[in-house]
Every structure is written in structure tokens, then in C-alpha cells.
Short mmCIF file of C-alpha atoms in Angstrom, two decimals:
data_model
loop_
_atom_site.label_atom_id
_atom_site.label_comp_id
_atom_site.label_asym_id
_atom_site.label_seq_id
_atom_site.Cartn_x
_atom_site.Cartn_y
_atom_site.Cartn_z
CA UNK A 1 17.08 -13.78 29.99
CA UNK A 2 19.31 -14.13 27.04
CA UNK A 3 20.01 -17.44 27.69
CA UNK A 4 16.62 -18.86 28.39
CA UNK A 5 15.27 -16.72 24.74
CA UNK A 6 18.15 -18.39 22.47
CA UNK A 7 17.31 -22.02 24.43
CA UNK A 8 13.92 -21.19 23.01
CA UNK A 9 15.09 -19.94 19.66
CA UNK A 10 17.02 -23.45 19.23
CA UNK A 11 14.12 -25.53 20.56
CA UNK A 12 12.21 -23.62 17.14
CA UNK A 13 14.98 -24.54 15.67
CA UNK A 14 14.49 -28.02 16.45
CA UNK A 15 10.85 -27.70 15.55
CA UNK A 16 11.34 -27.49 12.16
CA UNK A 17 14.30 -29.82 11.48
CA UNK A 18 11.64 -32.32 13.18
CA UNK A 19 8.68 -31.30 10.98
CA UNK A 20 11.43 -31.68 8.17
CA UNK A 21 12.03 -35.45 9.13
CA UNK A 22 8.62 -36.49 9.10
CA UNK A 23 8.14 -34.91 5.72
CA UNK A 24 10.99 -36.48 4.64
CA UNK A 25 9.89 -40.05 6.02
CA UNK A 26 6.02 -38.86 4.65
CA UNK A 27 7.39 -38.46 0.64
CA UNK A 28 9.98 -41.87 1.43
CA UNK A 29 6.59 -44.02 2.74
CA UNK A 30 4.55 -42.12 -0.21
CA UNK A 31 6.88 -42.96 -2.91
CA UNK A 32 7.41 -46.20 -1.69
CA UNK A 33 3.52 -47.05 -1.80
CA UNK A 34 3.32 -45.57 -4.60
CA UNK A 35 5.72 -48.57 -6.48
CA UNK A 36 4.05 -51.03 -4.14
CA UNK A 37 0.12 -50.19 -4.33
CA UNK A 38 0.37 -50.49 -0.72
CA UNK A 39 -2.54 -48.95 0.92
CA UNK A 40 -2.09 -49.61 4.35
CA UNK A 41 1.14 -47.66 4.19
CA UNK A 42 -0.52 -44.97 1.80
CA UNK A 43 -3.63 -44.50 4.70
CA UNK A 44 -1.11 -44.18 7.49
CA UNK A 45 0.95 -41.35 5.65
CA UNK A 46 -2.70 -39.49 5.59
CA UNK A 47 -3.18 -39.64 9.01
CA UNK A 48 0.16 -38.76 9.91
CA UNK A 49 -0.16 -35.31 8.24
CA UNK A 50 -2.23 -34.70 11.52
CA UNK A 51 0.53 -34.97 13.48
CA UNK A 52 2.93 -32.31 11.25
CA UNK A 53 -0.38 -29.74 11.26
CA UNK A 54 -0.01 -30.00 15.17
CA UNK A 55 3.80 -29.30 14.76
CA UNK A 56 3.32 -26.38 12.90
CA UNK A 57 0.84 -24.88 15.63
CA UNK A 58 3.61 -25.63 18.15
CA UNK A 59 5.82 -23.90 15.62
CA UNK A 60 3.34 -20.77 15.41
CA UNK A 61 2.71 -20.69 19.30
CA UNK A 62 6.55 -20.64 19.77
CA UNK A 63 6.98 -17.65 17.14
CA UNK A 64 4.57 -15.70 19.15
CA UNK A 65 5.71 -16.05 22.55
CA UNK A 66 9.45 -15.39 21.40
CA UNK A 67 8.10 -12.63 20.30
CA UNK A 68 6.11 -11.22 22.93
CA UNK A 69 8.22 -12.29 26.01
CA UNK A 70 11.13 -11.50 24.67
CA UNK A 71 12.66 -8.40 22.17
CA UNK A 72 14.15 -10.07 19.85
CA UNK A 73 17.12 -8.09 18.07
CA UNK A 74 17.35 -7.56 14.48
CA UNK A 75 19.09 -10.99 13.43
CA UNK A 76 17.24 -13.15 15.95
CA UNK A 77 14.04 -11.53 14.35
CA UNK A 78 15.26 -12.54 10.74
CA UNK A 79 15.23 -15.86 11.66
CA UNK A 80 11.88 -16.00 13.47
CA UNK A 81 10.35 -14.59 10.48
CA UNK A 82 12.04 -16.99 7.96
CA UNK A 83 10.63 -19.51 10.35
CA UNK A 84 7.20 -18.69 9.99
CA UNK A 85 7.85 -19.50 5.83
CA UNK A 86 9.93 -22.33 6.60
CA UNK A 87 7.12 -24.00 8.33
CA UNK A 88 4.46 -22.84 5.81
CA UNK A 89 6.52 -24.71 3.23
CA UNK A 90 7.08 -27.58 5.36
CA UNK A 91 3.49 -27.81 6.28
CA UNK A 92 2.79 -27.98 2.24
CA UNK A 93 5.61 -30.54 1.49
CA UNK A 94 3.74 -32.87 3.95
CA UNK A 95 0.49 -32.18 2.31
CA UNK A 96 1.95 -33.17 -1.44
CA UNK A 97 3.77 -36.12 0.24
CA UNK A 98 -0.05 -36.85 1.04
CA UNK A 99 -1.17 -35.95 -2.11
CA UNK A 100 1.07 -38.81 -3.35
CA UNK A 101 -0.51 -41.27 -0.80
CA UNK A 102 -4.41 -40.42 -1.58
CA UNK A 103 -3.45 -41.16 -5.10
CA UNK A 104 -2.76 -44.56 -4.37
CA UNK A 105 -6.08 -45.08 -2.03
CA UNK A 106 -8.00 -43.58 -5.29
CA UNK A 107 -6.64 -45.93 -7.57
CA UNK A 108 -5.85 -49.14 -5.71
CA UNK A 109 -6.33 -51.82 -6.57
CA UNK A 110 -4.76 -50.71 -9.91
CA UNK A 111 -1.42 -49.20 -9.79
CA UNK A 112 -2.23 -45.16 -9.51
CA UNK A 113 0.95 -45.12 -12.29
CA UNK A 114 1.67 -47.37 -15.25
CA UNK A 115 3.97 -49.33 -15.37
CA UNK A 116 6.48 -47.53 -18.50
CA UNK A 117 6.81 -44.88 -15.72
CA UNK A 118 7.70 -47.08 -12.57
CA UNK A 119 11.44 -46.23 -13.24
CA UNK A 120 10.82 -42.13 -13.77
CA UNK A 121 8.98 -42.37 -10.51
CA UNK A 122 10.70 -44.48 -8.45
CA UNK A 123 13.96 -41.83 -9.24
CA UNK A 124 11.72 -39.38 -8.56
CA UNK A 125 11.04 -40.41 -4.96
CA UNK A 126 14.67 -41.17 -4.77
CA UNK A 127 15.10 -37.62 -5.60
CA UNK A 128 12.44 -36.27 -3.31
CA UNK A 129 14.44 -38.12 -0.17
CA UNK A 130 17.29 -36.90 -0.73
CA UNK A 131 16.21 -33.53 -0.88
CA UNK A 132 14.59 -33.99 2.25
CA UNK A 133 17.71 -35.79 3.99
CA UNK A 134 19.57 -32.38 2.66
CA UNK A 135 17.00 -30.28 4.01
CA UNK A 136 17.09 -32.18 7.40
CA UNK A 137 20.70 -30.85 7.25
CA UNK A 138 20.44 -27.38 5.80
CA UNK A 139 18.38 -26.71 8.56
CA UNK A 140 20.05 -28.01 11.42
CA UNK A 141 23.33 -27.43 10.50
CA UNK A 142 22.76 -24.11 8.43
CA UNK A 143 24.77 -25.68 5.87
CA UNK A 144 25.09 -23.82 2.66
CA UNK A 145 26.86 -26.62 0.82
CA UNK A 146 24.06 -29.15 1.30
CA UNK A 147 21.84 -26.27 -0.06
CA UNK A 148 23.50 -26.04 -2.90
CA UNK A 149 23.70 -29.86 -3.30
CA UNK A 150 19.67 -29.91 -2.46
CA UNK A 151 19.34 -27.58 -5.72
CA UNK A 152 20.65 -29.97 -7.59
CA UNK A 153 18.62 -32.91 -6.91
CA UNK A 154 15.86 -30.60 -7.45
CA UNK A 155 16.87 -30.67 -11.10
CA UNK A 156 16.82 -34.28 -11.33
CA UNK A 157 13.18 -33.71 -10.49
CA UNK A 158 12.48 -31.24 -12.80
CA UNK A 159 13.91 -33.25 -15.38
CA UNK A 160 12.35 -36.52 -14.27
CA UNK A 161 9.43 -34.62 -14.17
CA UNK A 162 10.02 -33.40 -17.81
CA UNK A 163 10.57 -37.00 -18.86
CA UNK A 164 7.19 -37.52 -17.52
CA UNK A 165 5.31 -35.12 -19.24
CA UNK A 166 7.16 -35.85 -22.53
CA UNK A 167 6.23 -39.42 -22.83
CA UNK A 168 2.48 -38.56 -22.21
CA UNK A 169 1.22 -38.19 -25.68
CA UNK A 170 2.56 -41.92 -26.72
CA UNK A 171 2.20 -44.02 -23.38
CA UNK A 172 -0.65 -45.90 -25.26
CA UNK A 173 -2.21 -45.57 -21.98
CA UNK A 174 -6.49 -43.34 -21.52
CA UNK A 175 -6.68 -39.72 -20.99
CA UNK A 176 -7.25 -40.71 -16.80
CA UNK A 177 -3.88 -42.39 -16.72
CA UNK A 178 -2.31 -39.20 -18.55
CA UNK A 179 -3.72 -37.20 -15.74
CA UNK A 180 -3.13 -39.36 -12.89
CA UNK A 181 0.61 -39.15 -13.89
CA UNK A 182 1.23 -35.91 -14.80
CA UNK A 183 -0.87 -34.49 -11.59
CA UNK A 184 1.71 -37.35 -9.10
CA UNK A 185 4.74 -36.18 -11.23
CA UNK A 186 3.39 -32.16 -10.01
CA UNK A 187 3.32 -33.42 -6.81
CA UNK A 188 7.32 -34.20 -6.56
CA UNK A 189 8.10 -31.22 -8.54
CA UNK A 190 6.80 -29.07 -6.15
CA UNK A 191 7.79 -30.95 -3.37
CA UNK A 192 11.32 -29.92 -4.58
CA UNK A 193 10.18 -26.42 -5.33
CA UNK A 194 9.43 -25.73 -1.34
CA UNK A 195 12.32 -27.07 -0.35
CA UNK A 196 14.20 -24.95 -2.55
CA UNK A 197 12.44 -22.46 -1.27
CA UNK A 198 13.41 -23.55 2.27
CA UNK A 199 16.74 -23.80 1.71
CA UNK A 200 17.22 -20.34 -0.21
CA UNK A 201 15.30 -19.05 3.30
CA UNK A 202 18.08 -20.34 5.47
CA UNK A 203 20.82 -19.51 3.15
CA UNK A 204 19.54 -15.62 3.19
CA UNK A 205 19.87 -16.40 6.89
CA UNK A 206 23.30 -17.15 7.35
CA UNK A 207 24.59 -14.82 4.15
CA UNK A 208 22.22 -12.32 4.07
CA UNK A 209 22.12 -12.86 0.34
CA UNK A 210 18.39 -12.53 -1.11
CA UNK A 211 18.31 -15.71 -3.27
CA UNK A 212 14.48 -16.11 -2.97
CA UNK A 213 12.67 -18.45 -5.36
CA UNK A 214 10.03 -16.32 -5.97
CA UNK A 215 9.57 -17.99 -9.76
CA UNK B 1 5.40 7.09 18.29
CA UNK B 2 2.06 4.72 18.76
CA UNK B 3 0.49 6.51 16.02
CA UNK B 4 3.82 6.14 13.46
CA UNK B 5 3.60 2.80 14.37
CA UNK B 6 -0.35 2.66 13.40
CA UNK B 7 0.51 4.60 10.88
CA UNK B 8 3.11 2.12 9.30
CA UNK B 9 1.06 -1.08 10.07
CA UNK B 10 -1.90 0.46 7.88
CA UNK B 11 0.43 1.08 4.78
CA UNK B 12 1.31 -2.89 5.61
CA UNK B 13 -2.45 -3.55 5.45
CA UNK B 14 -2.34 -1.32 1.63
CA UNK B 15 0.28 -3.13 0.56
CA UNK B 16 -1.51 -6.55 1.13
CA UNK B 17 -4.91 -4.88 -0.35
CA UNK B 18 -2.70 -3.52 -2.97
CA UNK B 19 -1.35 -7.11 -3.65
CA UNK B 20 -5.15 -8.87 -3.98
CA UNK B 21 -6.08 -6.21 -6.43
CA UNK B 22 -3.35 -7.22 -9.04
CA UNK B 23 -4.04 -10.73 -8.16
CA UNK B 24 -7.48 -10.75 -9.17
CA UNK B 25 -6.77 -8.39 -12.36
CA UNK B 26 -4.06 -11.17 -13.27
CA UNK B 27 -6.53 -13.96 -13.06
CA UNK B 28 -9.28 -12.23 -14.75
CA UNK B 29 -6.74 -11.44 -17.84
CA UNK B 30 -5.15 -15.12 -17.21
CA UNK B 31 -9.10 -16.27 -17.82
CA UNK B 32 -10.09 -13.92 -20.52
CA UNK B 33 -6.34 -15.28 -22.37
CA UNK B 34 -7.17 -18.23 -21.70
CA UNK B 35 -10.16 -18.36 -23.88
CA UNK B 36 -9.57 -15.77 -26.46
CA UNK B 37 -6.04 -17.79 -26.85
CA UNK B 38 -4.40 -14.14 -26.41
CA UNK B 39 -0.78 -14.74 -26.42
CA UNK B 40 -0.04 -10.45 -25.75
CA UNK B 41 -2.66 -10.16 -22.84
CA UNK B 42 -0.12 -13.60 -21.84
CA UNK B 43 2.40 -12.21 -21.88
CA UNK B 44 1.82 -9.24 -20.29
CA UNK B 45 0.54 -11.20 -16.88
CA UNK B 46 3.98 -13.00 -17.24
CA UNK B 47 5.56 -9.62 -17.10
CA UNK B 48 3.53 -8.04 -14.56
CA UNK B 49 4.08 -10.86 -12.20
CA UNK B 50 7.57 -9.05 -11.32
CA UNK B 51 5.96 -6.50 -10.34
CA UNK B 52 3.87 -8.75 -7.47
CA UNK B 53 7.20 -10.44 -6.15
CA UNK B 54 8.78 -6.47 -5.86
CA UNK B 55 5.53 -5.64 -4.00
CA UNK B 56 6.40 -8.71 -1.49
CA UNK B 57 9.86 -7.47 -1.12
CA UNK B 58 8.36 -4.29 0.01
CA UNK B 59 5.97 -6.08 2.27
CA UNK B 60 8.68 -7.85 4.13
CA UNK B 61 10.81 -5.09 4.42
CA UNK B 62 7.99 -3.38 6.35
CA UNK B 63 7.42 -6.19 8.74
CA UNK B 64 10.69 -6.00 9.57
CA UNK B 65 10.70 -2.23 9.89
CA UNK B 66 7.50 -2.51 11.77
CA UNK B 67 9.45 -5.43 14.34
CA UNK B 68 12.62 -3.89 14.99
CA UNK B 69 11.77 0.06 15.09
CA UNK B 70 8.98 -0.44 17.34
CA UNK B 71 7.84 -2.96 19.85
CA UNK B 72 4.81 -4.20 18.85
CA UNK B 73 2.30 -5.32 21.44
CA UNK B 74 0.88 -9.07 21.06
CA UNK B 75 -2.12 -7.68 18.52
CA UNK B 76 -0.39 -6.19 16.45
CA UNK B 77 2.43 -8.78 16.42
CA UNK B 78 -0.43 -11.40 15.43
CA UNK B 79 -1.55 -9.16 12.69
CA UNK B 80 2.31 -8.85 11.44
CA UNK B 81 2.73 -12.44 11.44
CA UNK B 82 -0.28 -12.99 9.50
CA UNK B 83 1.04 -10.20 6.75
CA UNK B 84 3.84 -12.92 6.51
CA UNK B 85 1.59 -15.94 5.79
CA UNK B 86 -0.46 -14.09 3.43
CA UNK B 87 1.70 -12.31 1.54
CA UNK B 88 3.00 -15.76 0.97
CA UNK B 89 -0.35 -17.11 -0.33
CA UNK B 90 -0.90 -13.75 -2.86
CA UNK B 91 2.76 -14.17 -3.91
CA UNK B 92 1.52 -17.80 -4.99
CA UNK B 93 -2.27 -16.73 -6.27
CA UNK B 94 -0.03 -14.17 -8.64
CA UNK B 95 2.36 -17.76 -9.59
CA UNK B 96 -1.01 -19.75 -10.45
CA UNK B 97 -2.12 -16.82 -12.95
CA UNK B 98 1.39 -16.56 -14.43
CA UNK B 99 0.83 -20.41 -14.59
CA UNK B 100 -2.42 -20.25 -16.61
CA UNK B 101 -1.21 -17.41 -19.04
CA UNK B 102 1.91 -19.46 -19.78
CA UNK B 103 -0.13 -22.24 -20.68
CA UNK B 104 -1.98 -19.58 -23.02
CA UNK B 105 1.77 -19.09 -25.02
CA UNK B 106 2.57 -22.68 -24.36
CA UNK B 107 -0.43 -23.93 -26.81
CA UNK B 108 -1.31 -20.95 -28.96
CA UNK B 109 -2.52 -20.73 -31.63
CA UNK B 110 -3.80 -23.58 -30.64
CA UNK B 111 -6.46 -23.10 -27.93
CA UNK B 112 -5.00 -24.70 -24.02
CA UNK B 113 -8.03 -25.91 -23.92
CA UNK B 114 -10.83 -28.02 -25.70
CA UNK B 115 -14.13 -26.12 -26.85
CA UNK B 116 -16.11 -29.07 -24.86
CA UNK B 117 -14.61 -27.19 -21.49
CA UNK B 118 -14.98 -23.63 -22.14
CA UNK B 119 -17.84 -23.25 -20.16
CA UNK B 120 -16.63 -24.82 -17.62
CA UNK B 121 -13.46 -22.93 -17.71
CA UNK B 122 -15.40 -19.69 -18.23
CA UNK B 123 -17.08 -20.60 -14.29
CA UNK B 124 -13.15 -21.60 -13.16
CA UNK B 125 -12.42 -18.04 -14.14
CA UNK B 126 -15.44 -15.87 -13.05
CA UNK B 127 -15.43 -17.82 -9.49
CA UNK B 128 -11.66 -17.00 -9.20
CA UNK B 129 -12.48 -13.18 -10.18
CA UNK B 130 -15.01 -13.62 -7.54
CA UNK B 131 -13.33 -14.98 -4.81
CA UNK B 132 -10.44 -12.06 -5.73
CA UNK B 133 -12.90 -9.04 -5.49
CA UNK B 134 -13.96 -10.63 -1.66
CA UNK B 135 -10.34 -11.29 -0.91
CA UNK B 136 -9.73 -7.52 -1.17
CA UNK B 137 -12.84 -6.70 0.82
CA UNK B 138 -11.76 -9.22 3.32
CA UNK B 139 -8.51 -7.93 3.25
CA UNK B 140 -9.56 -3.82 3.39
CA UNK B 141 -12.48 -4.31 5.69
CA UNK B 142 -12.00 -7.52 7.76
CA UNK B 143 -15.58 -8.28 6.80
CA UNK B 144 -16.01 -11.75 8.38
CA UNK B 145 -19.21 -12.20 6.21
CA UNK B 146 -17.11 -11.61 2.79
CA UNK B 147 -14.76 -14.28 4.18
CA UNK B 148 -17.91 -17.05 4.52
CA UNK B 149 -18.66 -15.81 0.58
CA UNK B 150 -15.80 -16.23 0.11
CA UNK B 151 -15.70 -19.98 0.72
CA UNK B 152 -18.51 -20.46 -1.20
CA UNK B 153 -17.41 -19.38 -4.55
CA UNK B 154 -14.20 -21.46 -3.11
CA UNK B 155 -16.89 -24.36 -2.89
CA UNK B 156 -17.83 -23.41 -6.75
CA UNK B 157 -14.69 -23.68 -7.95
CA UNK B 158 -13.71 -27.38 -6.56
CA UNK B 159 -17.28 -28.40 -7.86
CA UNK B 160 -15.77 -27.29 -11.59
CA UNK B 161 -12.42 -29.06 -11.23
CA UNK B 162 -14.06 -31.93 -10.40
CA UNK B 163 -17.10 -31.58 -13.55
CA UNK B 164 -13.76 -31.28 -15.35
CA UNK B 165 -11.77 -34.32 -14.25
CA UNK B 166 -14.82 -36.06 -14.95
CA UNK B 167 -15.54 -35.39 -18.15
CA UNK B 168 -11.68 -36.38 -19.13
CA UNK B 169 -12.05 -40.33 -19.53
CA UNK B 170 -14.28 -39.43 -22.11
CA UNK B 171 -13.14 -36.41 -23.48
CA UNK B 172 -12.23 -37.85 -26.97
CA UNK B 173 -9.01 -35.85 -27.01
CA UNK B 174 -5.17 -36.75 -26.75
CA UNK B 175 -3.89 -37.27 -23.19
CA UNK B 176 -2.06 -33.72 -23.97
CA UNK B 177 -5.26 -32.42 -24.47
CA UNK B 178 -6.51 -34.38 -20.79
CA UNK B 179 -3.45 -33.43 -18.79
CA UNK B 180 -3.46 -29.26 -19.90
CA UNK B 181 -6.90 -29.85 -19.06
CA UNK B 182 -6.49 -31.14 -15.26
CA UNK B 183 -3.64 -28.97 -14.53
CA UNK B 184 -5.09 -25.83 -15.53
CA UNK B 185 -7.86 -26.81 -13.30
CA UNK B 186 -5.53 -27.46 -10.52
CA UNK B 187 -4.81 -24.00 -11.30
CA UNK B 188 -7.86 -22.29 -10.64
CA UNK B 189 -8.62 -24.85 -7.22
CA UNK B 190 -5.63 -24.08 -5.87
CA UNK B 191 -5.64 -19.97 -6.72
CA UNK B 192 -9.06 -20.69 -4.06
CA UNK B 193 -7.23 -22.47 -1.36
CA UNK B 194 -5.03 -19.73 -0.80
CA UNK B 195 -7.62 -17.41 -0.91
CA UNK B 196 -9.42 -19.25 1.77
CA UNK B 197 -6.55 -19.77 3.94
CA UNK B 198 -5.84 -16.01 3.68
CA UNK B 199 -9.57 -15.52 4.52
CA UNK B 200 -8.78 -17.87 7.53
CA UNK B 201 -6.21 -15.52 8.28
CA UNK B 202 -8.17 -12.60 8.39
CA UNK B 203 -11.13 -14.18 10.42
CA UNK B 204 -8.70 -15.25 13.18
CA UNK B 205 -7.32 -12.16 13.98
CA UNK B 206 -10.65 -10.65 13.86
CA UNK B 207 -11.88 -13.70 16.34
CA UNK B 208 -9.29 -15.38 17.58
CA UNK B 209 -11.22 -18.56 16.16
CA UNK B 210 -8.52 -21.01 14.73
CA UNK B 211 -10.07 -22.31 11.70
CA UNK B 212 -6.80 -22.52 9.21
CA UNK B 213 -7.11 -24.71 6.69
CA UNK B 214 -4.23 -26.83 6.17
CA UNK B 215 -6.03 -29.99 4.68
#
């Protein structure tokens, strides 16, 4: 009985480093489209969000039968609960990653960003994978290094995004192109933010430390 | 021990109700600051929004009081693993106000916004105070009906941020002026979306009817 409940604690497990890979491949593609004005890639990132909602029902039917066929004990149960957040802020990464995307179907054929911040974005989706690569780890390896690492590239994106909002009065550019960037350079931020958030979750796991970013 | 258990699961339910109610007074004040550019009433929703991240501290600790001390039956279990999910979304609702009253002390004495939006802000904010004063109702009384009112003041508010983003190519102000203006009404939309996904919640464990929104 033991056996078969952690087999199906690890297959959650595997759940969400998978939902964390297509994120991470859904803010790569975004960011990449982004640069490119390529709306072909940009529609397909939309329509892959389907497929991570479905994930996270898989997620949420395996929390409840763990729970029901099984009696979980006090540290299994902390990590079934962290799970439900964990995929909650998964679930929202791959929405902003497709927040990113819709921007470019909006504005295409003109570039959804101008062109004096190409270079801010482009780290900032450089940023954005990374974190995701580390949170690919954190997750499956429970590794509290790559968390710490992960917080770090999450102030790059703070910064970047900083950079972004600084150069808004003088781009020279209309009021809609202020927007457009300062609404995209949201997006990453927060992108970072959950997986932060994530990664604080799992670190709380293994340490027991509360670390939340409850900001 | 049933009726402990009961017992303990309806403070859960307070502590939720509890958590709406100083939601929606923080985005009423947020609003009201907003517009009367009052930098104490700010600050004071800055402040208070400690108090909401203690209160989810104390919700979790329940749930997990509420898993490990007694063995919930699949029911209740789906109502404790919604308490998770939404204290998650009121934890944020409380972030978006905090967001809004820092852009309040951010701007003053300058006003965060331009006088050709007030109104329009004025609707953000009473639709917001509206959705609140359901969200509790929905929350106290499972009242599936509040929940469908709900989604129409929801329907309100996205109506606003879009007379909003419209009226920015031409607003005649600084692309500062244009990019407070957008976020703030991000704000506001998104302070609805969680209250409509908790409503989802709600209306699924009433019904059983899956009908989360995770567009």
C-alpha cells in the first residue's frame, strides 16, 4: 500500500516538473516570437495552454485520489498541499507566457515592442528560461541551490523590467507603445514572481523553513 | 469527533469570509485613495495588507490541522482543497489593492491618474466593491445566484479596462501618464478574475459542475 501511494506521489511529482517544461518551452517560443513577429509560433503557444489546463486537472484529480485512497501522513500531506499551489502558479506562468504570445497576434504585423527595447526584452526572455530550466530542476531534484540561483535571475528581471519602465517617458515612441511595453515587461516580471513563489514552496518542503513570497 | 471536525472546517469557512471582507474594505479605500490622492488612507492599506498574509498563515495551518487530526471524507476533502486555491486568490485580491494604493504614494501629490479617467476609474472601483460584497455572500452562503452576479459586475469591470485602453492613444498625456493608466486598470480586471475563479470554486463544490476559469 505504501509502495503503490509514494509511486503515485512521484508520478505528481512528475506532473508538475512536466507542466514546468512546457511553461518553460511556452515563455522560450513566446519570447522568441516576440523578437521575431512570428505569429504562427505566437498562435501555437495559445493553443498549447490547452494542453497545460488539462495537466493541471490531471494534477487536481491526482491530489484528490491520494487523498482519499490513501492517509497520507503529515509530511506526505505537506507536499500534496504545496502541490496544489505549485500547480496554481504553474497554470498562471503558462497563461503570462500566453499573454506574451497574444501580444504579438494583436500587434502583428508591427513589432508588439519597439525596437530601443529589443535588447531589454530579448534578456528578459533569456531570463525567464532560465528560471524555468531552474525550476524544471528545483522541482525534480528538490534542489535548494538552483532555488537560490532561480532568485537571482529573478532579479535580472526585475531590473530589466525596471530598465523598461525607466526609459518610458523618453522612448519618443505614442502612449499605445508605452503601454504595450510596460504591460509585456509585467508579463516576465511576474512570470519570475510565480516561480519564486514555486521555488520558496519546495524549499519550505525540504527545510521546513517558511520563506513564502507573500509580497 | 465528527462534530469537532465540523466544527473546525466552519472556522476554516470564517476565516475565508473573514479574508473577503478585508479584501473588499482594502479595495474600496485603494479606490477612494485613489481619487482623493490620499497618501495616509495609502498607506494604511499597505500596512494592513500584513495583516491578510497572517490571516493566510492561519488558514493553512488549519487545513493542515483539519488533514492530519482527522480523516476527512472525500466532501470535505474537496472543500479543504478549495480553501487552498482560494485563499490563494484573496491573498492576491489583497496584493492588487496594496498595488493600487502604492501607486496612490508612488504619484502623489500628483493625482495616479488623469481627470479625463476618473469616471471611469470611479466604475473600476465601485464594480470591484461590488464584486467583493458578493464574494463574501458567495463565500458565507454558497449562494450560486450571487456567484452568476458576480460575473456580471466581473463583465463590468473588463468593459472599463478596455473604455480605458482605448481612450489612451489619444489621451494627450505622457506615456507615464498612459502606462499608470493601463496598469492600474490591469489592477482592478485582474482583482475580478480571482474573484470569479473563487466564485468558480464555490459553485463546484456546491455542483460538482467544473466551470474553472483558467483562460
Amino acid at each position: 500500500m505504501a509502495n503503490v501511494f509514494h509511486q503515485r506521489l512521484d508520478e505528481l511529482d512528475e506532473l508538475l516538473v512536466d507542466m514546468a517544461r512546457r511553461v518553460g518551452e511556452a515563455i522560450e517560443h513566446a519570447s522568441a516570437a516576440l523578437l521575431a513577429i512570428d505569429t504562427e509560433a505566437a498562435a501555437a503557444i495559445v493553443a498549447a495552454d490547452e494542453d497545460l489546463n488539462a495537466l493541471q486537472f490531471r494534477v487536481d484529480d491526482r491530489i484528490v485520489e491520494l487523498m482519499t485512497r490513501y492517509e497520507p501522513v503529515a509530511t506526505d500531506l505537506r507536499f500534496i498541499l504545496a502541490a496544489v499551489r505549485i500547480s496554481v502558479d504553474l497554470e498562471r506562468m503558462g497563461d503570462l507566457a500566453k499573454h506574451v504570445a497574444k501580444s504579438v497576434l494583436l500587434r502583428a504585423p508591427a513589432p508588439a515592442i519597439p525596437d530601443s527595447l529589443r535588447e531589454d526584452f530579448a534578456g528578459m526572455g533569456q531570463a525567464a528560461v532560465r528560471i524555468s530550466e531552474k525550476l524544471v530542476r528545483v522541482l525534480a531534484e528538490r534542489d535548494q541551490m538552483e532555488a537560490t540561483q532561480l532568485g537571482l535571475d529573478d532579479d535580472v528581471l526585475d531590473a530589466l523590467q525596471q530598465r523598461v519602465h525607466d526609459q518610458i517617458p523618453d522612448l519618443g515612441y505614442g502612449p499605445q507603445v508605452a503601454v504595450d511595453a510596460a504591460l509585456l515587461a509585467r508579463f516576465f516580471e511576474r512570470f519570475g514572481d510565480h516561480a519564486v513563489r514555486i521555488s520558496h514552496q519546495v524549499v519550505y518542503l525540504v527545510t521546513g523553513d517558511v520563506h513564502l513570497d507573500r509580497s
